[in-house]
mmCIF file with all atom_site columns, C-alpha atoms and ligand atoms in Angstrom:
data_model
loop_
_atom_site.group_PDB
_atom_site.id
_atom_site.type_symbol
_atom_site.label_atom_id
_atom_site.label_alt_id
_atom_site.label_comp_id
_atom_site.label_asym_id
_atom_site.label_entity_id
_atom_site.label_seq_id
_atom_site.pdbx_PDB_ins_code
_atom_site.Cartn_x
_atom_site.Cartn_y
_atom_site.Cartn_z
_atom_site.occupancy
_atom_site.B_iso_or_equiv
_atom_site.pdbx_formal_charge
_atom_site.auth_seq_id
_atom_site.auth_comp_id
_atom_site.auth_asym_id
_atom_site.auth_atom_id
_atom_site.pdbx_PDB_model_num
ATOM   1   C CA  . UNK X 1 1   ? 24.117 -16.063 -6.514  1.00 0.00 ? 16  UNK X CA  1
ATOM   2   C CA  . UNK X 1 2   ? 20.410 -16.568 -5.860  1.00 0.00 ? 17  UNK X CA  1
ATOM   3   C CA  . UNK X 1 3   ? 18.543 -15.010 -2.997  1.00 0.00 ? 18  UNK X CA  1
ATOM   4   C CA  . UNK X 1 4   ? 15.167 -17.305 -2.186  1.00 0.00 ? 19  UNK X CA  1
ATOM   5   C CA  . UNK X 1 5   ? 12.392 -17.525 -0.211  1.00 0.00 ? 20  UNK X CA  1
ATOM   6   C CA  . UNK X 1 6   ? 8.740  -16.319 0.017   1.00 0.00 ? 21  UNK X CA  1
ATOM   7   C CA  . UNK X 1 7   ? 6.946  -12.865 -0.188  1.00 0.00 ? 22  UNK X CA  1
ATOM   8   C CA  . UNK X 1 8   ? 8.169  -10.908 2.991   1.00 0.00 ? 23  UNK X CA  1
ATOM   9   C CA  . UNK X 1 9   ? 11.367 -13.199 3.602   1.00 0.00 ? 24  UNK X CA  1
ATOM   10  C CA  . UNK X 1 10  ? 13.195 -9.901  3.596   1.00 0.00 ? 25  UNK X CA  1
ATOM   11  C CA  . UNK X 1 11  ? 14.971 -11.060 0.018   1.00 0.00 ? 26  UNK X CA  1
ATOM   12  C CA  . UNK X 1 12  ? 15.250 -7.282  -1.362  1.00 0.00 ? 27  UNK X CA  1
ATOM   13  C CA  . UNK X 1 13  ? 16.305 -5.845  1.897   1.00 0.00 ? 28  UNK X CA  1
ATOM   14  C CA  . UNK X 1 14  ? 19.346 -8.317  2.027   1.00 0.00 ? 29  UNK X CA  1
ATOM   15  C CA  . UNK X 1 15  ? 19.688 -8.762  -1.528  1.00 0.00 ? 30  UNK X CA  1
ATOM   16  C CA  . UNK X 1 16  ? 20.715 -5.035  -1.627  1.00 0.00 ? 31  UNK X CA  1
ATOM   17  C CA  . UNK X 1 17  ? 23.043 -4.993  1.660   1.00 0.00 ? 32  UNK X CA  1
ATOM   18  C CA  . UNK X 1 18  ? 24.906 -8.514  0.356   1.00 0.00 ? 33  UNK X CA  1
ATOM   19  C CA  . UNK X 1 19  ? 25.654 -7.218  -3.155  1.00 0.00 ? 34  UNK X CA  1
ATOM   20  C CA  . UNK X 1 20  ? 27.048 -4.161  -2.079  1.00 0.00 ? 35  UNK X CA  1
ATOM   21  C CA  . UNK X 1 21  ? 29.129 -5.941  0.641   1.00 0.00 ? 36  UNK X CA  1
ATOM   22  C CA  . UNK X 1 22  ? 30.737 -8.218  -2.644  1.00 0.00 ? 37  UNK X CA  1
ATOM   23  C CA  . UNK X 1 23  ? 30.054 -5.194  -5.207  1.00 0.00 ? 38  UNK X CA  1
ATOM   24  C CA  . UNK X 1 24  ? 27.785 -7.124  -7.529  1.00 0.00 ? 39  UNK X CA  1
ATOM   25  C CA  . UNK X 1 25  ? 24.671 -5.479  -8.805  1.00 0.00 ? 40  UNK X CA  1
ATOM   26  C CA  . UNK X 1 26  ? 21.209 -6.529  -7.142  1.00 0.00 ? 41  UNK X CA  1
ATOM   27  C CA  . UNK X 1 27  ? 18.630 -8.020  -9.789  1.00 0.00 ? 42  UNK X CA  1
ATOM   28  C CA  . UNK X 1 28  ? 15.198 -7.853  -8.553  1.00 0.00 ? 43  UNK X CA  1
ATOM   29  C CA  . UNK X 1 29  ? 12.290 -8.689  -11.153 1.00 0.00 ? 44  UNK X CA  1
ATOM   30  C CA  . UNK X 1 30  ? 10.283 -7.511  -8.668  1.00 0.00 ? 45  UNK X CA  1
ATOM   31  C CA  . UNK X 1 31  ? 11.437 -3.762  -8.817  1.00 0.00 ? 46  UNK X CA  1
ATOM   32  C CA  . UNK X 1 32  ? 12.295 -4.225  -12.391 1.00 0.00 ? 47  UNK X CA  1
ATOM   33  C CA  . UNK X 1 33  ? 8.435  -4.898  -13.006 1.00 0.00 ? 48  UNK X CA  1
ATOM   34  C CA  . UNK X 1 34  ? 7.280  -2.573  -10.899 1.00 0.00 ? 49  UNK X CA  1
ATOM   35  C CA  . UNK X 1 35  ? 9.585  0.248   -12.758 1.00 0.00 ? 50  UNK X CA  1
ATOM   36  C CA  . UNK X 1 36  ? 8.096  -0.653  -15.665 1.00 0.00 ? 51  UNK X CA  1
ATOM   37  C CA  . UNK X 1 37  ? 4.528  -0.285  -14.233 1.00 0.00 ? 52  UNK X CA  1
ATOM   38  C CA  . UNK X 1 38  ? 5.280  3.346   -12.986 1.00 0.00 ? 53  UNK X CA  1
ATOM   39  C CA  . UNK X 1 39  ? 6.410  4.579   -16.177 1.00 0.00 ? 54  UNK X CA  1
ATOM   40  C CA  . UNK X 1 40  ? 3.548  2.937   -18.071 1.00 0.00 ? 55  UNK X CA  1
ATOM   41  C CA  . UNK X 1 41  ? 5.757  0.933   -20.602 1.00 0.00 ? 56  UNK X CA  1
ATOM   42  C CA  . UNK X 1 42  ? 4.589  -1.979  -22.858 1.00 0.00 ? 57  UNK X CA  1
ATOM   43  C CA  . UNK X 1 43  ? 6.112  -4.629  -20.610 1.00 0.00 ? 58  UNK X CA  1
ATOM   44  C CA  . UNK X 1 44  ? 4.878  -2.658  -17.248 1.00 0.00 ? 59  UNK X CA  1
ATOM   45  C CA  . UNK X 1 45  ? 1.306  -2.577  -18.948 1.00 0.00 ? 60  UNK X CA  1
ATOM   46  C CA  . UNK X 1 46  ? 1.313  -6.598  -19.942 1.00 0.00 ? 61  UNK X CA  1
ATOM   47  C CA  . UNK X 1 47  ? 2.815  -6.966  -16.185 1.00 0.00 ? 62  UNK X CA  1
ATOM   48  C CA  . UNK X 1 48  ? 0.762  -5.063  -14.113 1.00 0.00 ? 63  UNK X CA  1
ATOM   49  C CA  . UNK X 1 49  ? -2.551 -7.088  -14.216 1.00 0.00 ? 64  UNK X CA  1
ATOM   50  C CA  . UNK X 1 50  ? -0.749 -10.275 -12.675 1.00 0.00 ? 65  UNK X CA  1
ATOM   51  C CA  . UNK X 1 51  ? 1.197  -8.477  -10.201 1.00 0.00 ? 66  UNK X CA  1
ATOM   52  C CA  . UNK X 1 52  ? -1.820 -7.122  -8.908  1.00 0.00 ? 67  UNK X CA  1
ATOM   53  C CA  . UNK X 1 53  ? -3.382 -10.074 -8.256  1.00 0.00 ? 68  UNK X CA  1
ATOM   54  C CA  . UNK X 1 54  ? -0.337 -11.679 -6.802  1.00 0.00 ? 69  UNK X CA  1
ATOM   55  C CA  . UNK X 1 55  ? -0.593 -14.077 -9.716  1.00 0.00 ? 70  UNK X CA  1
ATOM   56  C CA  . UNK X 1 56  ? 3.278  -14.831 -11.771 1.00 0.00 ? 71  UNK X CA  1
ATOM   57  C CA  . UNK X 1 57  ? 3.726  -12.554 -14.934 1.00 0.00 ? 72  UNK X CA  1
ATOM   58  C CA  . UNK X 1 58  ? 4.082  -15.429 -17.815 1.00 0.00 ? 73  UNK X CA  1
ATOM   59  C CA  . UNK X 1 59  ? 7.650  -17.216 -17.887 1.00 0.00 ? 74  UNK X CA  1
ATOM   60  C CA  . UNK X 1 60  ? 8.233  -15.808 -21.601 1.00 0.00 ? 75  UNK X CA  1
ATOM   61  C CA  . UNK X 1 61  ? 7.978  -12.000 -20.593 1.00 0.00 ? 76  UNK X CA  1
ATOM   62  C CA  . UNK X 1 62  ? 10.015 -12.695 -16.945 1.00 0.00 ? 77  UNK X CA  1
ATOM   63  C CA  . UNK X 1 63  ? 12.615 -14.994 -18.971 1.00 0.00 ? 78  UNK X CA  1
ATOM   64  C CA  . UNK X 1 64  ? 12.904 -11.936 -21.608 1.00 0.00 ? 79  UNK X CA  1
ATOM   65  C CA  . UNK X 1 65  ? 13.569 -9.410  -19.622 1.00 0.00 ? 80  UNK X CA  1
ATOM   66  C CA  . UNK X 1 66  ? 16.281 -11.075 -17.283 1.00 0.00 ? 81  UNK X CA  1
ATOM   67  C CA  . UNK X 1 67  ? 18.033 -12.472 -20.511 1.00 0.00 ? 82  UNK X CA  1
ATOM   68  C CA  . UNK X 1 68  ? 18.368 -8.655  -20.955 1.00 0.00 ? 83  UNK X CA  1
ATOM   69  C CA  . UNK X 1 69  ? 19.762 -7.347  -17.893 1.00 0.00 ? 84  UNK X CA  1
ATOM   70  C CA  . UNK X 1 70  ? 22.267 -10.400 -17.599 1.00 0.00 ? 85  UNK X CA  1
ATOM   71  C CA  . UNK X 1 71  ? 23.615 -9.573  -21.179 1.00 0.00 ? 86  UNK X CA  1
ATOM   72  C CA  . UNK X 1 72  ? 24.753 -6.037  -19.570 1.00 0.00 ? 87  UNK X CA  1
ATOM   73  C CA  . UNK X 1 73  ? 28.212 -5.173  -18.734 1.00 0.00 ? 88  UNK X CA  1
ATOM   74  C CA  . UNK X 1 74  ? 28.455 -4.775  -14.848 1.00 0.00 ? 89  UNK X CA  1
ATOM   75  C CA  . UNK X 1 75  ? 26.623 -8.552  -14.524 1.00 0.00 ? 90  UNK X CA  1
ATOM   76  C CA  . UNK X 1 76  ? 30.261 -9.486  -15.573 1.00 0.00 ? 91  UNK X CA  1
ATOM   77  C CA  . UNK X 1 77  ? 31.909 -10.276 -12.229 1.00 0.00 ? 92  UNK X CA  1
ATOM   78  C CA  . UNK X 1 78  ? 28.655 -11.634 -10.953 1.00 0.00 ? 93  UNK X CA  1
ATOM   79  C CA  . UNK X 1 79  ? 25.120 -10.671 -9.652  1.00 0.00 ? 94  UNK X CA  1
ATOM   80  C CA  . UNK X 1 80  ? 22.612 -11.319 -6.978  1.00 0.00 ? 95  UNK X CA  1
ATOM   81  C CA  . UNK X 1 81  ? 19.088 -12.353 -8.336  1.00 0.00 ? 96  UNK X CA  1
ATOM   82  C CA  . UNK X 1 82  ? 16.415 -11.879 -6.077  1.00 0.00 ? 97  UNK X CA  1
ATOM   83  C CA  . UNK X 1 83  ? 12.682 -13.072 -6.824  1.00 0.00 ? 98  UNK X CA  1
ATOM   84  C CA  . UNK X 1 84  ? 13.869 -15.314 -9.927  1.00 0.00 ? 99  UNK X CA  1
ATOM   85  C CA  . UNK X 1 85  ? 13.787 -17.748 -10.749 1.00 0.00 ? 100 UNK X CA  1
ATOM   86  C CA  . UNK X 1 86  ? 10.116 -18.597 -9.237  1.00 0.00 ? 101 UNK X CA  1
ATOM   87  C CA  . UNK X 1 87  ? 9.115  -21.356 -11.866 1.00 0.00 ? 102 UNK X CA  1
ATOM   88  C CA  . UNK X 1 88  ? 11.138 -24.084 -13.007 1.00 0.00 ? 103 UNK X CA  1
ATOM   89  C CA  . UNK X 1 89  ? 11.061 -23.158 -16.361 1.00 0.00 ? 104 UNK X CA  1
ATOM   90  C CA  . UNK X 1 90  ? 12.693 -20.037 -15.146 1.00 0.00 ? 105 UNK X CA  1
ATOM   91  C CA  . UNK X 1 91  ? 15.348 -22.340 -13.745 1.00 0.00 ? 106 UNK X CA  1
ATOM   92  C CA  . UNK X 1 92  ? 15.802 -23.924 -17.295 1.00 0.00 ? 107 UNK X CA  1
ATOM   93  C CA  . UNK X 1 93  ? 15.896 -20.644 -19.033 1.00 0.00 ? 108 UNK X CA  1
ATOM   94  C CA  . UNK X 1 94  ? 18.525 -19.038 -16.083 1.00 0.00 ? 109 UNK X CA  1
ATOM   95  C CA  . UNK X 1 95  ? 20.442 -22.922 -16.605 1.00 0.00 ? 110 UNK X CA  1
ATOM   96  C CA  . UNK X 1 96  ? 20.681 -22.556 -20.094 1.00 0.00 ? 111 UNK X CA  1
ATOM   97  C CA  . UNK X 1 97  ? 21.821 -18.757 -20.367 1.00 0.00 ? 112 UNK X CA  1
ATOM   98  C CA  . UNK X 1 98  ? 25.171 -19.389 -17.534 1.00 0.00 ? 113 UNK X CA  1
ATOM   99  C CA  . UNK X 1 99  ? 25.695 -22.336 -19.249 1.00 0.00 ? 114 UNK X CA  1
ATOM   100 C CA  . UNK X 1 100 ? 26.143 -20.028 -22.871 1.00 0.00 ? 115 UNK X CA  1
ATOM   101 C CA  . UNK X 1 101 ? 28.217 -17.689 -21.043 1.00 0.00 ? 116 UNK X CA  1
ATOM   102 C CA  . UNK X 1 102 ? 30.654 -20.507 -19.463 1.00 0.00 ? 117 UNK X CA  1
ATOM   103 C CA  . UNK X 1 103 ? 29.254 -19.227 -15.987 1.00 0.00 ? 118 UNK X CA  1
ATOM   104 C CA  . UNK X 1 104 ? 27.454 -21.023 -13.268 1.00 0.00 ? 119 UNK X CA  1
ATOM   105 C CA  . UNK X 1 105 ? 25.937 -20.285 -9.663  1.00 0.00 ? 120 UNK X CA  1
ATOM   106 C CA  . UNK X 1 106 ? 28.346 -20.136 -6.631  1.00 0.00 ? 121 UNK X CA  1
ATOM   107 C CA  . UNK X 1 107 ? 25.175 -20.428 -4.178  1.00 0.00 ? 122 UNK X CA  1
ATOM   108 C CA  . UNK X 1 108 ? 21.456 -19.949 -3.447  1.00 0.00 ? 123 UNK X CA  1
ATOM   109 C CA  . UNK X 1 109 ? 20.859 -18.745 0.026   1.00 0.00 ? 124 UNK X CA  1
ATOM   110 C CA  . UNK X 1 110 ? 17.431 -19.707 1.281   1.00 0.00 ? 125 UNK X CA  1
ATOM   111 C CA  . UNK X 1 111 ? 15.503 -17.465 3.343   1.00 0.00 ? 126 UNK X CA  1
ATOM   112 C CA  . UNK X 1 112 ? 13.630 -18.919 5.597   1.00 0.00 ? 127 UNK X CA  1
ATOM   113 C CA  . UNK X 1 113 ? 10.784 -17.774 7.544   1.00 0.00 ? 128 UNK X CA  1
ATOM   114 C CA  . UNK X 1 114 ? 7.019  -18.842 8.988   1.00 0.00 ? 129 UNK X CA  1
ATOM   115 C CA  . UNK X 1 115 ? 4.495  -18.299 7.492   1.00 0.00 ? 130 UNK X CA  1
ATOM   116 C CA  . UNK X 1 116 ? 2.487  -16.193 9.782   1.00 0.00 ? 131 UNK X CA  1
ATOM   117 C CA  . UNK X 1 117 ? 5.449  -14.193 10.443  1.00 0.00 ? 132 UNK X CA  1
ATOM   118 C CA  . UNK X 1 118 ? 5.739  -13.627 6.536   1.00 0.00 ? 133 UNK X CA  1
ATOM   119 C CA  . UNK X 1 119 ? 1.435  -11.739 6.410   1.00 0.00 ? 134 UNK X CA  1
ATOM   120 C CA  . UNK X 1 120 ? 2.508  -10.155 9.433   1.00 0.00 ? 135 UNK X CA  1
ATOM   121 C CA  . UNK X 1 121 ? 5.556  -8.259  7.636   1.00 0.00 ? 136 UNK X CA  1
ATOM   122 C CA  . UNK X 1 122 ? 3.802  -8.115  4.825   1.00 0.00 ? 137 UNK X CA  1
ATOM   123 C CA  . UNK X 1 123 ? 0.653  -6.303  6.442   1.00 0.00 ? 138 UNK X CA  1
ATOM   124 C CA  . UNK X 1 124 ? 3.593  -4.357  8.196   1.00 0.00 ? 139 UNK X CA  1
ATOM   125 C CA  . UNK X 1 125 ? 4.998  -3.325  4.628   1.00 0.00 ? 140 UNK X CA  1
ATOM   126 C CA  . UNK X 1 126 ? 1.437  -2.645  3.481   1.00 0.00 ? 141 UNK X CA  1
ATOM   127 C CA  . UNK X 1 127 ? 0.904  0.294   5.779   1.00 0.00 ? 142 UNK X CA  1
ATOM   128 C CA  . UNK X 1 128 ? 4.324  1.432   5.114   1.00 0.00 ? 143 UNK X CA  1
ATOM   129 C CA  . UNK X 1 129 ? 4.824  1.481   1.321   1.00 0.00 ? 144 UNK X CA  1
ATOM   130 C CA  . UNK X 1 130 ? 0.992  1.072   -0.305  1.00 0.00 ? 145 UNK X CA  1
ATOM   131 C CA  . UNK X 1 131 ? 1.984  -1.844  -2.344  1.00 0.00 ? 146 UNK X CA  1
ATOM   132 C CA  . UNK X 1 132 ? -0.771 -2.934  -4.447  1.00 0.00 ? 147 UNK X CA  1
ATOM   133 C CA  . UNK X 1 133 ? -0.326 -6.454  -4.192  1.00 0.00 ? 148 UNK X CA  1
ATOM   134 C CA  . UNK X 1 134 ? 0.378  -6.035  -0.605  1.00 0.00 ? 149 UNK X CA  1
ATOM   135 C CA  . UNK X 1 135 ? -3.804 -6.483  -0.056  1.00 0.00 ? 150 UNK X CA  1
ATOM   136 C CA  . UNK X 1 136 ? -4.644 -9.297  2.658   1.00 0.00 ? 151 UNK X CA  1
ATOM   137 C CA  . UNK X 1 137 ? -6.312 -11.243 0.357   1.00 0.00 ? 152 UNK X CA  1
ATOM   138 C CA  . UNK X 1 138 ? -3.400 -10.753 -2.271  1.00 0.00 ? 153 UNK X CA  1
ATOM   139 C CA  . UNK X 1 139 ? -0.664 -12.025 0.255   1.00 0.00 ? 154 UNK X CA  1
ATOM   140 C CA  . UNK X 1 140 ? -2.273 -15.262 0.924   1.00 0.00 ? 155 UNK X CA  1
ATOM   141 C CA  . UNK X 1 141 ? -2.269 -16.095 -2.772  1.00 0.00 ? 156 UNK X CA  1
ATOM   142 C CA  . UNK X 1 142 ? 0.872  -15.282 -3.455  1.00 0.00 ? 157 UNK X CA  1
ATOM   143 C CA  . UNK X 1 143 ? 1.829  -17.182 -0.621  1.00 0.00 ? 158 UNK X CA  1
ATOM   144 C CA  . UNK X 1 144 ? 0.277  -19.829 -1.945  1.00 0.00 ? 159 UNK X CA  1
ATOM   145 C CA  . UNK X 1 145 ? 1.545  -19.116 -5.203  1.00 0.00 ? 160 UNK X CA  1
ATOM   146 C CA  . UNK X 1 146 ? 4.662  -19.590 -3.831  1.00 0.00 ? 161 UNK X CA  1
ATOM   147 C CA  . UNK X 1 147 ? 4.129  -23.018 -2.282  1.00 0.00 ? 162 UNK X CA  1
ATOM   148 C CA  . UNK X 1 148 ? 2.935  -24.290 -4.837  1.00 0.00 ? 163 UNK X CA  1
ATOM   149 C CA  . UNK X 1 149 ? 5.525  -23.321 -7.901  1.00 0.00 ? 164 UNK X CA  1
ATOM   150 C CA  . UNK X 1 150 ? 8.836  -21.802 -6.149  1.00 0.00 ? 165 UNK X CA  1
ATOM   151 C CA  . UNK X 1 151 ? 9.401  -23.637 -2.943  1.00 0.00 ? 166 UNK X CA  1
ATOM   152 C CA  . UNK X 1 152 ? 10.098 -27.083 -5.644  1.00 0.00 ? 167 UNK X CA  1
ATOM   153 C CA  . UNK X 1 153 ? 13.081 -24.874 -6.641  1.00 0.00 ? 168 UNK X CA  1
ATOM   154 C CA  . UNK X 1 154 ? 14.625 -25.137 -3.225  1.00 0.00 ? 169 UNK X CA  1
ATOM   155 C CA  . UNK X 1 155 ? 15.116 -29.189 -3.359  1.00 0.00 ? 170 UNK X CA  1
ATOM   156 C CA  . UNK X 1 156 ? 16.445 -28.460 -6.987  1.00 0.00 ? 171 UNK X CA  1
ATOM   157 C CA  . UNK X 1 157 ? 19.457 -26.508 -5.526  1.00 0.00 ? 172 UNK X CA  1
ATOM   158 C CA  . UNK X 1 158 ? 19.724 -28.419 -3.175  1.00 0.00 ? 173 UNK X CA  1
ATOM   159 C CA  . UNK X 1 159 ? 19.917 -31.321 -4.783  1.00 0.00 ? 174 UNK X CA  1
ATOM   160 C CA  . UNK X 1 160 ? 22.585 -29.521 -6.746  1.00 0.00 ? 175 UNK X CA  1
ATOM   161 C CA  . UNK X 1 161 ? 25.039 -28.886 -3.368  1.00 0.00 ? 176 UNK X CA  1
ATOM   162 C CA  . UNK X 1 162 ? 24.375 -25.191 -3.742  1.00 0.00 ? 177 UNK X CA  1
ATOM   163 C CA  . UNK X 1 163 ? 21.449 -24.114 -1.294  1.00 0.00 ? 178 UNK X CA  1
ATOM   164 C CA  . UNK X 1 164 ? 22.429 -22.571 1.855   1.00 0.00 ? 179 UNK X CA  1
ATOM   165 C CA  . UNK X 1 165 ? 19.183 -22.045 4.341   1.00 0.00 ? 180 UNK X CA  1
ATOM   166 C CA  . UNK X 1 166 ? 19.137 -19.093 6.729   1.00 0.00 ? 181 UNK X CA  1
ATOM   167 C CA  . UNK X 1 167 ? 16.947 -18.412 9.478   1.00 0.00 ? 182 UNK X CA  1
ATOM   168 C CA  . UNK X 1 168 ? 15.506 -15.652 8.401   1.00 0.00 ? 183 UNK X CA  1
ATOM   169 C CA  . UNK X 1 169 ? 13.468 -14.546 11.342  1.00 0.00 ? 184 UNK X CA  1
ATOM   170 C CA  . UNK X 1 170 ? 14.926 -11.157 13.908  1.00 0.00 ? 185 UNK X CA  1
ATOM   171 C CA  . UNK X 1 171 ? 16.391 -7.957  13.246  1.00 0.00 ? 186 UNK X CA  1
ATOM   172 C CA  . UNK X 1 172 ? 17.424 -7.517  9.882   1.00 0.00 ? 187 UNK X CA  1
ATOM   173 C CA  . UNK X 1 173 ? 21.078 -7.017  11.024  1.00 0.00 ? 188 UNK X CA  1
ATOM   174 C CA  . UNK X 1 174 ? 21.034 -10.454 12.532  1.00 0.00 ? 189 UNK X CA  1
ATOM   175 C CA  . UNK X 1 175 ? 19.619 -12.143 9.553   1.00 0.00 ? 190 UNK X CA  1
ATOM   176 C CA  . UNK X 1 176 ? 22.275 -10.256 7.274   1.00 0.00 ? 191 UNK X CA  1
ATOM   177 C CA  . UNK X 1 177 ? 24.874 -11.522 9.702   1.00 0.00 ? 192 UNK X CA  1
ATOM   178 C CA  . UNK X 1 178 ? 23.596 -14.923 9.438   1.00 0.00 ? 193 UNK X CA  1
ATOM   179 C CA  . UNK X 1 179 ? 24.137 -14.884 5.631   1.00 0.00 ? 194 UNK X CA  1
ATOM   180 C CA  . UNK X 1 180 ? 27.755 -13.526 5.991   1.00 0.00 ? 195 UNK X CA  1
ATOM   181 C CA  . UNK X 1 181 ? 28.353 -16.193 8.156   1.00 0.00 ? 196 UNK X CA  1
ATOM   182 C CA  . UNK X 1 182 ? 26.727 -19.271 6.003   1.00 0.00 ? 197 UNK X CA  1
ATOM   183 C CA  . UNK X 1 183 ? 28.805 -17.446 2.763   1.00 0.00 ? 198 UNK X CA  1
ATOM   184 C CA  . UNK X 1 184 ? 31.853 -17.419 4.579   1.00 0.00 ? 199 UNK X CA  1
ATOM   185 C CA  . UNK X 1 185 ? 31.239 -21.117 5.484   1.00 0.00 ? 200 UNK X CA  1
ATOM   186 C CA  . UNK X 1 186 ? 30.621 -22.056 1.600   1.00 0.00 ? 201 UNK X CA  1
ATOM   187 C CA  . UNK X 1 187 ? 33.658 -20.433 0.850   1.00 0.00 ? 202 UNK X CA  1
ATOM   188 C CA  . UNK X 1 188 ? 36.290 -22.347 2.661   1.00 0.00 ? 203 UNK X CA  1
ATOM   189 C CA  . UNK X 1 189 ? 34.521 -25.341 1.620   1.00 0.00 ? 204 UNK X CA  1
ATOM   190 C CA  . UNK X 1 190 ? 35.183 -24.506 -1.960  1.00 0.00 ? 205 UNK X CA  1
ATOM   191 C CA  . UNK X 1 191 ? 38.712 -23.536 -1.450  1.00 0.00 ? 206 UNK X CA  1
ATOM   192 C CA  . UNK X 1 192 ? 39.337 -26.798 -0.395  1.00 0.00 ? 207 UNK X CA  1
ATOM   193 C CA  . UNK X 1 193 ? 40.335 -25.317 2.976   1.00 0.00 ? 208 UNK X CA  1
ATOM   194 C CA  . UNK X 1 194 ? 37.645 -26.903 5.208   1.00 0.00 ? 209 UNK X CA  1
ATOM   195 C CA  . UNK X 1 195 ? 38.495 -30.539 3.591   1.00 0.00 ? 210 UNK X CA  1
ATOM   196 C CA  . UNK X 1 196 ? 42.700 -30.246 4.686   1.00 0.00 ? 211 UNK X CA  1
ATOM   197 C CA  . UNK X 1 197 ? 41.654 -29.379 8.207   1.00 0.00 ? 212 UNK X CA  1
HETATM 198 P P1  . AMP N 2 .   ? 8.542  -9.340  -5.681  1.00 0.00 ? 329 AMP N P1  1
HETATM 199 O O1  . AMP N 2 .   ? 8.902  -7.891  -5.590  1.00 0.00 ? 329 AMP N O1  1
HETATM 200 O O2  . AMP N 2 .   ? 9.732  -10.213 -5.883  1.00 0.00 ? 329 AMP N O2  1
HETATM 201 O O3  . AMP N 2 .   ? 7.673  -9.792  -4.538  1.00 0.00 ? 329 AMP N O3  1
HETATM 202 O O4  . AMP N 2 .   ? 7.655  -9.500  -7.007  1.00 0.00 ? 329 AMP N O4  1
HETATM 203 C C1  . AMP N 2 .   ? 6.410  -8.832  -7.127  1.00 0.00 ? 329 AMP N C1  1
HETATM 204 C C2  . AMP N 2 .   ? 5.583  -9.440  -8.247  1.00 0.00 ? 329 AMP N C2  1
HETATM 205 O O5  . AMP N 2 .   ? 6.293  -9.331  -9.488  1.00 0.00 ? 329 AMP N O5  1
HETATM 206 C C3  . AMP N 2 .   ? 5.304  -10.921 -8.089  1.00 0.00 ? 329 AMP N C3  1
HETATM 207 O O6  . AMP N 2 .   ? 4.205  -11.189 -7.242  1.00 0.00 ? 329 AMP N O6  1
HETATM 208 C C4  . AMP N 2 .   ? 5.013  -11.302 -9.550  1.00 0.00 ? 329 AMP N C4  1
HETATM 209 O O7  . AMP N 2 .   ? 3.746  -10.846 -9.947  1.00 0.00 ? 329 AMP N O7  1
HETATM 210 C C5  . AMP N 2 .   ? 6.048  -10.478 -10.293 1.00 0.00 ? 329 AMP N C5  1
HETATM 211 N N1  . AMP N 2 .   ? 7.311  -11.239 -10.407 1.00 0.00 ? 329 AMP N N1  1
HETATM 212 C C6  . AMP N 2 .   ? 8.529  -10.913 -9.878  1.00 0.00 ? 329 AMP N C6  1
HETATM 213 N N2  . AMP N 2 .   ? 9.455  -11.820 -10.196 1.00 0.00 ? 329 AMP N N2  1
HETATM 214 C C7  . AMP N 2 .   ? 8.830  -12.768 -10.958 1.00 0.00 ? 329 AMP N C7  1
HETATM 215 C C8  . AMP N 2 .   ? 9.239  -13.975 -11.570 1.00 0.00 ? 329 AMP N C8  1
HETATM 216 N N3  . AMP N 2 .   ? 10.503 -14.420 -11.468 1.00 0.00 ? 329 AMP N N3  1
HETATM 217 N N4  . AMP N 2 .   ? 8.306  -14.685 -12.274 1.00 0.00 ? 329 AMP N N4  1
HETATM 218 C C9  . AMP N 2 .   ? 7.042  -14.246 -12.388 1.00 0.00 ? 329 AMP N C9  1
HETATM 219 N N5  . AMP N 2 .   ? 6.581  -13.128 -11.813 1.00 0.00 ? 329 AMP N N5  1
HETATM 220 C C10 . AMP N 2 .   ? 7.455  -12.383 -11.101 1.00 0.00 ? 329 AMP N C10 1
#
C-alpha cells in the first residue's frame, strides 16, 4: 500500500503505526534520504542539496534507491511506502517494478489535511526536531512542490479504484482509527462480502 498526502499530513507517523498493525515494513524515502545525509554517503551527498531546499531529489536517484529496498526479502508479504511515489514518473517506475514481480497495490490511503493546518504542524515539528527543510520559507515550497507534481497522483489512483481519502485532521489516534476503519471497509469490498449483502 501507498500512504499520500502533503508535507505534515502525518504520513510517517501513521505509516509506522499501520505497518506494524499488518507487520509489513514502513518505506519512507524521506528517512531513507535523510540516513544517507547523516552518514555522509554518495547518495546522501547528491541528496542533500534538494532536500534542503524542499526541492524533489531527481526521479533517477529516488527510482534507484526504492528499486533497491523493494528487491529485499521482508518487502515479500507487502510494504507500506510513504513519501513515494511524488512524480509520475515515479508512478511509472513503481508500475513497472510490481508489474515484474507479478504484484500490484491493494490501496493508497490519502491523507488529507488543510493547508494552513499542514505550516502549522510543520512549524510545530520545526521547533521539535530541527529539520532543515522544516524553514518557513522551505515549507511553503514544498507545499507548493507538492501541488504542483504529487497531488496529480491522487486522481491517478483514483482513477484506478484504489485511493481511499482520510480526514486527516485531530489527534493522531483518531486519524489512525480513521484509516483502520476505511481499510477494513476496502477489505470486505474485495472479498466480495460487501457485494452479497
Ligand atoms: P519527507 O520526509 O517524505 O517529507 O521527504 C523529505 C525530502 O526528501 C523531500 O522534501 C524531498 O527532498 C526528498 N524526497 C523524499 N521522497 C522523495 C521522492 N519520492 N521523490 C523525490 N524526493 C523525495
Amino acid at each position: 500500500m501507498l500512504i499520500i498526502g502533503p508535507p505534515g499530513a502525518g504520513k510517517g507517523t501513521q505509516a509506522e503505526r499501520v505497518a506494524r498493525f499488518y507487520d509489513i515494513p514502513a518505506i519512507s524515502t524521506g528517512d531513507i534520504f535523510r540516513a544517507n545525509v547523516a552518514e555522509g554517503t554518495p547518495l546522501g551527498l547528491q541528496a542533500k542539496d534538494y532536500i534542503d531546499r524542499g526541492a524533489y531529489v531527481p526521479d533517477e536517484l529516488t527510482n534507484a534507491l526504492v528499486l533497491d529496498r523493494l528487491g529485499q526479502d521482508d518487502v515479500a508479504n507487502g510494504f507500506l511506502l510513504d513519501g513515494f511515489p511524488r512524480t509520475l514518473a515515479q508512478v511509472s517506475t513503481l508500475d513497472e517494478c510490481l508489474e515484474q514481480s507479478d504484484s500490484g497495490l491493494d490501496v493508497v490511503v490519502q491523507l488529507a489535511v488543510e493547508p494552513e493546518e499542514v505550516v502549522r504542524r510543520l512549524l510545530k515539528r520545526s521547533a521539535d526536531q530541527g529539520r532543515s527543510d522544516d524553514t518557513e520559507d522551505v515549507i511553503r515550497h514544498r507545499l507548493a512542490v507538492y501541488q504542483e507534481q504529487t497531488h496529480p497522483l491522487i486522481a491517478v489512483y483514483a482513477e484506478r479504484g484504489l485511493l481511499l481519502s482520510v480526514d486527516a485532521q485531530g489527534p493522531m489516534e483518531t486519524v489512525t482509527q480513521r484509516i483502520h476503519d476505511a481499510l477494513d471497509g476496502a477489505v470486505l469490498r474485495g472479498s466480495g462480502a460487501a457485494s452479497a449483502e
